[in-house]
Amino acid sequence: MLLFTPEQQAAVNAARAGFNASQTALASQVVALIGNAAPIPLDAWRRVDTRGAMIQRDVLQVFNRLSAANSTPVGVGDIVSFYPQISDSGEVHVSMDGRSEGKADQANVKYAGTPVPVFDSYARMGWRQMEVIRKGGGLIDTETIANHQRKVAEKLEDVALNGLSSIAVNGNTIYGLRTFPQRNTATHGLTLASSTGAQWLAAFASLLNQLIGDNAYGRATVFLNYGDWLYASINEFVAGYPKTILQRLQEIQQIAEIVPCSKIPANELIGVANLATGDWGTMLSAMPLTTRPKARANPEDDYVFGVLAMAAPQLRSDYDGRSQIAHATAS
């Protein structure tokens, strides 16, 4: 998952400390039975953050893998993040006397951008509900907040796969692994959960050849549907063969890893070459998934906890449209 920069950590901590300070000041004005003003203790925030981390590990199979490979912090004011696409340029002069003609060549540069949207969802609790929890010696209801953490996490995973076409800034939009226009595409014509080992091998070979065709020669990470992965992990490559389909596929030297993902549709394979180098792109991060309290002005106001994330995948291609991503489907 995305890591917090020192600035992002400071922003979250300041929001939580400011809330507690405001509640302490408000509490001095509260008359019994007409409301309350309770600061949120550190232990409660630890429980909220721990629950959020557990949800992200469960939901974000694709998003987390991309983020771990390459992420780029951006500012909250960076509505669109751009990267350069640079054309091939220059030539090599060969001589025996070392005299160079001194020719220079300027590369052509164009920029492609990715918007960085805000994802948020708010959990609400009444002041009396909070007072009942306090009276019983309990802590804030982390499961209520967890519902909203899961909603935001599921949206992040969806965007990593399918992009977000509803967001467009000056023609720049957010693409996912399944929608990136410059990705390599292929069809294998198979229902993977009932295919033979040889058919699986042919589908993987087709996917890898698509990457090689775009000069993506590095080892590939392959994402696939969880049910298809399970089928490959429990069925023999051929009858009597001492290895499963999955074990045989993992022997392909160009395969770095095979990652099962619950949100990828059945019968689809997505390959990303050179994941560790970042040539495929990066995960833009203005704020990892976090939970903050919303200010309360009156003792009868609801307690509102906002789950927020500002992130987007920036999938990249070179000046000539070559990319490190391949996508194979049944049809």
Short mmCIF file of C-alpha atoms in Angstrom, two decimals:
data_model
loop_
_atom_site.label_atom_id
_atom_site.label_comp_id
_atom_site.label_asym_id
_atom_site.label_seq_id
_atom_site.Cartn_x
_atom_site.Cartn_y
_atom_site.Cartn_z
CA MET A 1 0.00 0.00 0.00
CA LEU A 2 1.03 3.63 -0.27
CA LEU A 3 3.41 4.99 2.37
CA PHE A 4 2.91 8.38 4.02
CA THR A 5 5.46 11.09 3.40
CA PRO A 6 6.50 13.18 6.44
CA GLU A 7 4.32 16.03 5.17
CA GLN A 8 1.29 13.75 4.78
CA GLN A 9 1.81 12.32 8.25
CA ALA A 10 2.04 15.84 9.70
CA ALA A 11 -1.21 16.86 7.97
CA VAL A 12 -3.14 13.89 9.40
CA ASN A 13 -1.68 14.28 12.89
CA ALA A 14 -2.43 18.02 12.88
CA ALA A 15 -6.06 17.37 11.91
CA ARG A 16 -6.50 14.87 14.75
CA ALA A 17 -4.71 17.05 17.33
CA GLY A 18 -6.71 20.09 16.26
CA PHE A 19 -9.95 18.17 16.68
CA ASN A 20 -9.02 17.11 20.20
CA ALA A 21 -8.04 20.66 21.13
CA SER A 22 -11.36 22.00 19.87
CA GLN A 23 -13.30 19.37 21.80
CA THR A 24 -11.41 20.13 25.01
CA ALA A 25 -12.28 23.80 24.62
CA LEU A 26 -15.91 23.00 23.78
CA ALA A 27 -16.24 20.67 26.76
CA SER A 28 -15.69 23.57 29.15
CA GLN A 29 -18.89 25.16 27.80
CA VAL A 30 -21.08 22.04 27.88
CA VAL A 31 -23.95 21.89 30.38
CA ALA A 32 -24.90 18.34 31.45
CA LEU A 33 -27.59 16.57 29.40
CA ILE A 34 -27.44 18.86 26.36
CA GLY A 35 -24.55 17.33 24.46
CA ASN A 36 -20.94 16.34 24.83
CA ALA A 37 -17.49 17.09 23.48
CA ALA A 38 -15.14 14.12 23.65
CA PRO A 39 -11.57 14.08 22.31
CA ILE A 40 -10.56 10.92 20.45
CA PRO A 41 -7.73 9.14 22.31
CA LEU A 42 -4.59 7.86 20.59
CA ASP A 43 -5.58 4.24 21.24
CA ALA A 44 -8.80 4.73 19.30
CA TRP A 45 -6.92 6.14 16.30
CA ARG A 46 -4.56 3.17 16.42
CA ARG A 47 -7.52 0.82 16.20
CA VAL A 48 -9.01 2.79 13.30
CA ASP A 49 -5.70 2.87 11.39
CA THR A 50 -4.99 -0.82 12.04
CA ARG A 51 -8.42 -1.77 10.73
CA GLY A 52 -7.84 0.37 7.65
CA ALA A 53 -4.50 -1.32 6.97
CA MET A 54 -6.08 -4.77 7.28
CA ILE A 55 -8.82 -3.82 4.81
CA GLN A 56 -6.27 -2.51 2.30
CA ARG A 57 -4.27 -5.75 2.48
CA ASP A 58 -7.47 -7.69 1.80
CA VAL A 59 -8.92 -5.55 -1.00
CA LEU A 60 -6.03 -3.91 -2.82
CA GLN A 61 -4.24 -6.77 -4.59
CA VAL A 62 -3.49 -4.81 -7.79
CA PHE A 63 -3.30 -1.31 -6.29
CA ASN A 64 -0.89 -2.42 -3.54
CA ARG A 65 1.39 -4.33 -5.92
CA LEU A 66 1.69 -1.34 -8.24
CA SER A 67 2.20 1.04 -5.31
CA ALA A 68 4.92 -1.14 -3.79
CA ALA A 69 6.76 -1.23 -7.11
CA ASN A 70 6.70 2.51 -7.81
CA SER A 71 4.88 5.46 -6.26
CA THR A 72 5.30 9.21 -6.67
CA PRO A 73 4.24 11.72 -4.00
CA VAL A 74 2.43 14.75 -5.44
CA GLY A 75 1.03 17.86 -3.81
CA VAL A 76 -2.61 18.44 -3.01
CA GLY A 77 -2.43 21.36 -5.44
CA ASP A 78 -1.28 19.13 -8.32
CA ILE A 79 -4.59 18.62 -10.09
CA VAL A 80 -2.85 16.91 -13.02
CA SER A 81 0.58 15.25 -12.93
CA PHE A 82 2.50 15.21 -16.22
CA TYR A 83 5.34 13.04 -17.48
CA PRO A 84 7.47 13.53 -20.63
CA GLN A 85 7.48 11.26 -23.67
CA ILE A 86 10.80 11.74 -25.45
CA SER A 87 11.53 10.73 -29.04
CA ASP A 88 14.61 8.85 -30.16
CA SER A 89 17.45 11.19 -31.11
CA GLY A 90 21.16 11.38 -31.77
CA GLU A 91 23.55 9.37 -33.85
CA VAL A 92 26.93 7.72 -33.28
CA HIS A 93 29.95 8.94 -35.26
CA VAL A 94 32.66 6.34 -35.83
CA SER A 95 36.21 7.22 -36.86
CA MET A 96 39.78 6.03 -36.40
CA ASP A 97 41.28 9.45 -35.68
CA GLY A 98 38.71 10.51 -33.07
CA ARG A 99 37.62 13.58 -35.01
CA SER A 100 33.91 14.11 -34.55
CA GLU A 101 31.70 16.06 -36.87
CA GLY A 102 30.08 17.53 -33.77
CA LYS A 103 26.52 17.18 -34.95
CA ALA A 104 23.83 17.67 -32.31
CA ASP A 105 20.23 16.50 -32.39
CA GLN A 106 17.34 17.77 -30.28
CA ALA A 107 14.79 15.21 -29.15
CA ASN A 108 11.08 15.88 -29.52
CA VAL A 109 9.21 15.98 -26.20
CA LYS A 110 5.49 15.73 -25.54
CA TYR A 111 3.70 15.49 -22.22
CA ALA A 112 0.94 13.19 -21.03
CA GLY A 113 -0.98 13.90 -17.84
CA THR A 114 -3.00 12.08 -15.21
CA PRO A 115 -5.54 13.80 -12.92
CA VAL A 116 -5.33 13.07 -9.19
CA PRO A 117 -8.90 12.96 -7.77
CA VAL A 118 -10.16 12.91 -4.18
CA PHE A 119 -11.97 9.80 -2.93
CA ASP A 120 -13.88 10.19 0.32
CA SER A 121 -16.63 8.61 2.38
CA TYR A 122 -18.03 9.81 5.73
CA ALA A 123 -19.06 7.84 8.81
CA ARG A 124 -21.51 9.62 11.12
CA MET A 125 -22.35 9.07 14.80
CA GLY A 126 -24.78 11.01 16.99
CA TRP A 127 -23.48 12.78 20.10
CA ARG A 128 -25.68 10.64 22.34
CA GLN A 129 -24.43 7.48 20.69
CA MET A 130 -20.90 8.60 21.50
CA GLU A 131 -21.93 9.33 25.09
CA VAL A 132 -23.33 5.79 25.48
CA ILE A 133 -20.01 4.38 24.24
CA ARG A 134 -18.08 6.59 26.68
CA LYS A 135 -20.34 5.69 29.62
CA GLY A 136 -19.79 2.00 28.96
CA GLY A 137 -16.04 2.49 28.94
CA GLY A 138 -15.80 1.60 25.25
CA LEU A 139 -14.04 3.16 22.27
CA ILE A 140 -15.40 4.56 19.03
CA ASP A 141 -17.08 2.04 16.74
CA THR A 142 -14.25 1.08 14.40
CA GLU A 143 -16.47 -1.28 12.40
CA THR A 144 -18.76 1.58 11.39
CA ILE A 145 -15.75 3.51 10.12
CA ALA A 146 -14.37 0.31 8.54
CA ASN A 147 -17.38 0.16 6.21
CA HIS A 148 -16.30 3.47 4.71
CA GLN A 149 -12.63 2.48 4.63
CA ARG A 150 -13.60 -0.58 2.61
CA LYS A 151 -15.69 1.51 0.20
CA VAL A 152 -12.77 3.82 -0.54
CA ALA A 153 -10.34 0.89 -0.84
CA GLU A 154 -12.62 -0.90 -3.30
CA LYS A 155 -12.81 2.25 -5.41
CA LEU A 156 -9.02 2.57 -5.48
CA GLU A 157 -8.72 -1.04 -6.66
CA ASP A 158 -11.37 -0.46 -9.33
CA VAL A 159 -9.52 2.61 -10.62
CA ALA A 160 -6.23 0.69 -10.78
CA LEU A 161 -7.92 -1.83 -13.07
CA ASN A 162 -10.55 0.16 -14.97
CA GLY A 163 -9.51 3.79 -14.68
CA LEU A 164 -11.98 6.61 -14.12
CA SER A 165 -13.37 7.97 -17.38
CA SER A 166 -15.71 10.38 -15.55
CA ILE A 167 -12.66 12.45 -14.55
CA ALA A 168 -11.11 14.47 -17.37
CA VAL A 169 -8.98 17.62 -17.12
CA ASN A 170 -8.12 19.28 -20.45
CA GLY A 171 -8.45 15.94 -22.18
CA ASN A 172 -6.37 14.08 -19.59
CA THR A 173 -8.13 11.19 -17.89
CA ILE A 174 -7.28 8.27 -15.60
CA TYR A 175 -6.66 4.87 -17.17
CA GLY A 176 -6.39 1.46 -15.51
CA LEU A 177 -4.58 -1.67 -16.59
CA ARG A 178 -7.68 -2.89 -18.48
CA THR A 179 -8.38 0.44 -20.25
CA PHE A 180 -4.96 1.98 -20.98
CA PRO A 181 -5.08 2.79 -24.73
CA GLN A 182 -1.41 1.94 -25.35
CA ARG A 183 -1.55 -1.48 -23.68
CA ASN A 184 -0.88 -4.54 -25.85
CA THR A 185 -3.96 -6.69 -26.38
CA ALA A 186 -4.46 -10.33 -27.33
CA THR A 187 -7.24 -12.93 -27.28
CA HIS A 188 -6.73 -16.51 -26.14
CA GLY A 189 -10.31 -17.79 -26.70
CA LEU A 190 -10.33 -19.89 -23.53
CA THR A 191 -12.43 -20.46 -20.45
CA LEU A 192 -9.44 -20.72 -18.18
CA ALA A 193 -11.21 -22.52 -15.33
CA SER A 194 -11.79 -25.52 -17.62
CA SER A 195 -8.71 -25.38 -19.85
CA THR A 196 -5.86 -27.84 -20.11
CA GLY A 197 -2.32 -27.14 -18.99
CA ALA A 198 -1.19 -26.84 -22.61
CA GLN A 199 -3.89 -24.24 -23.28
CA TRP A 200 -2.85 -22.23 -20.23
CA LEU A 201 0.75 -22.35 -21.41
CA ALA A 202 -0.26 -21.10 -24.86
CA ALA A 203 -2.26 -18.22 -23.32
CA PHE A 204 0.71 -17.14 -21.20
CA ALA A 205 3.04 -17.43 -24.19
CA SER A 206 0.74 -15.16 -26.21
CA LEU A 207 0.68 -12.59 -23.39
CA LEU A 208 4.47 -12.57 -23.06
CA ASN A 209 4.95 -12.31 -26.82
CA GLN A 210 2.76 -9.21 -26.81
CA LEU A 211 5.17 -7.63 -24.33
CA ILE A 212 8.22 -8.67 -26.32
CA GLY A 213 6.63 -7.12 -29.42
CA ASP A 214 6.78 -3.74 -27.67
CA ASN A 215 10.41 -4.18 -26.58
CA ALA A 216 9.33 -5.07 -23.03
CA TYR A 217 11.92 -7.77 -22.45
CA GLY A 218 11.98 -7.76 -18.66
CA ARG A 219 10.35 -10.37 -16.44
CA ALA A 220 6.60 -9.99 -16.15
CA THR A 221 4.18 -9.88 -13.24
CA VAL A 222 0.89 -11.49 -14.28
CA PHE A 223 -2.42 -10.60 -12.60
CA LEU A 224 -5.40 -12.93 -13.03
CA ASN A 225 -8.79 -13.75 -11.57
CA TYR A 226 -8.69 -15.44 -8.16
CA GLY A 227 -10.94 -18.31 -9.27
CA ASP A 228 -8.80 -18.97 -12.34
CA TRP A 229 -5.66 -18.90 -10.18
CA LEU A 230 -7.24 -21.43 -7.79
CA TYR A 231 -8.09 -23.76 -10.70
CA ALA A 232 -4.51 -23.58 -11.95
CA SER A 233 -3.14 -24.22 -8.47
CA ILE A 234 -5.08 -27.45 -7.81
CA ASN A 235 -5.21 -29.11 -11.25
CA GLU A 236 -2.40 -31.13 -12.77
CA PHE A 237 -0.66 -29.80 -15.85
CA VAL A 238 -1.45 -33.11 -17.50
CA ALA A 239 -2.81 -36.28 -15.92
CA GLY A 240 -0.10 -37.97 -13.90
CA TYR A 241 2.29 -35.01 -14.20
CA PRO A 242 3.88 -34.24 -10.81
CA LYS A 243 3.15 -30.50 -11.00
CA THR A 244 0.06 -28.32 -11.15
CA ILE A 245 -0.68 -25.91 -13.99
CA LEU A 246 0.39 -23.02 -11.77
CA GLN A 247 3.71 -24.65 -10.91
CA ARG A 248 4.44 -25.23 -14.59
CA LEU A 249 3.61 -21.63 -15.46
CA GLN A 250 5.90 -20.35 -12.72
CA GLU A 251 8.77 -22.21 -14.38
CA ILE A 252 8.60 -19.84 -17.36
CA GLN A 253 11.77 -17.80 -17.02
CA GLN A 254 10.11 -14.56 -18.12
CA ILE A 255 7.49 -14.81 -15.33
CA ALA A 256 8.46 -12.93 -12.17
CA GLU A 257 5.27 -13.68 -10.24
CA ILE A 258 1.61 -14.63 -10.70
CA VAL A 259 -0.76 -12.60 -8.53
CA PRO A 260 -4.41 -13.64 -7.91
CA CYS A 261 -6.88 -10.75 -7.74
CA SER A 262 -10.56 -10.88 -6.79
CA LYS A 263 -11.56 -7.86 -8.92
CA ILE A 264 -10.14 -9.03 -12.27
CA PRO A 265 -12.83 -10.65 -14.44
CA ALA A 266 -12.57 -14.36 -15.17
CA ASN A 267 -10.54 -15.42 -18.22
CA GLU A 268 -8.41 -12.26 -18.28
CA LEU A 269 -4.63 -12.05 -17.94
CA ILE A 270 -2.76 -8.78 -17.36
CA GLY A 271 1.00 -8.73 -17.67
CA VAL A 272 3.29 -5.90 -16.56
CA ALA A 273 6.95 -6.14 -17.52
CA ASN A 274 9.78 -4.65 -15.48
CA LEU A 275 7.46 -3.84 -12.58
CA ALA A 276 10.32 -2.88 -10.26
CA THR A 277 11.87 -0.38 -12.71
CA GLY A 278 8.78 1.82 -12.98
CA ASP A 279 8.88 1.84 -16.79
CA TRP A 280 5.20 0.85 -16.73
CA GLY A 281 4.28 4.01 -14.80
CA THR A 282 3.73 4.99 -11.18
CA MET A 283 1.07 5.36 -8.51
CA LEU A 284 0.51 9.06 -7.85
CA SER A 285 -0.11 9.79 -4.18
CA ALA A 286 -1.30 13.10 -2.76
CA MET A 287 -2.68 11.28 0.32
CA PRO A 288 -2.82 7.55 1.12
CA LEU A 289 -6.05 6.18 2.57
CA THR A 290 -6.54 7.84 5.96
CA THR A 291 -9.28 8.74 8.44
CA ARG A 292 -9.76 12.23 9.89
CA PRO A 293 -12.36 13.78 12.21
CA LYS A 294 -14.56 16.60 10.97
CA ALA A 295 -14.80 19.71 13.14
CA ARG A 296 -17.75 20.03 15.54
CA ALA A 297 -18.94 23.51 16.46
CA ASN A 298 -21.69 22.57 18.91
CA PRO A 299 -22.03 19.87 21.61
CA GLU A 300 -25.13 18.47 19.84
CA ASP A 301 -23.37 18.11 16.47
CA ASP A 302 -22.78 14.63 15.07
CA TYR A 303 -19.35 13.10 15.18
CA VAL A 304 -18.22 12.71 11.57
CA PHE A 305 -15.15 10.74 10.47
CA GLY A 306 -13.98 11.23 6.91
CA VAL A 307 -12.14 8.43 5.11
CA LEU A 308 -10.08 10.05 2.38
CA ALA A 309 -7.56 9.10 -0.30
CA MET A 310 -6.00 11.07 -3.15
CA ALA A 311 -4.24 8.73 -5.55
CA ALA A 312 -4.31 7.58 -9.18
CA PRO A 313 -2.37 5.18 -11.42
CA GLN A 314 -0.27 6.92 -14.05
CA LEU A 315 0.32 4.28 -16.72
CA ARG A 316 2.99 5.30 -19.21
CA SER A 317 4.05 4.67 -22.79
CA ASP A 318 7.00 6.00 -24.75
CA TYR A 319 6.98 8.57 -27.56
CA ASP A 320 6.07 5.88 -30.12
CA GLY A 321 3.24 4.41 -28.03
CA ARG A 322 5.10 1.35 -26.72
CA SER A 323 4.17 0.23 -23.20
CA GLN A 324 5.12 -2.40 -20.61
CA ILE A 325 1.54 -3.64 -20.22
CA ALA A 326 -0.26 -6.49 -21.99
CA HIS A 327 -3.89 -7.58 -21.61
CA ALA A 328 -5.26 -10.92 -22.84
CA THR A 329 -8.98 -11.79 -22.89
CA ALA A 330 -11.13 -14.69 -24.01
CA SER A 331 -12.59 -12.73 -26.92
#
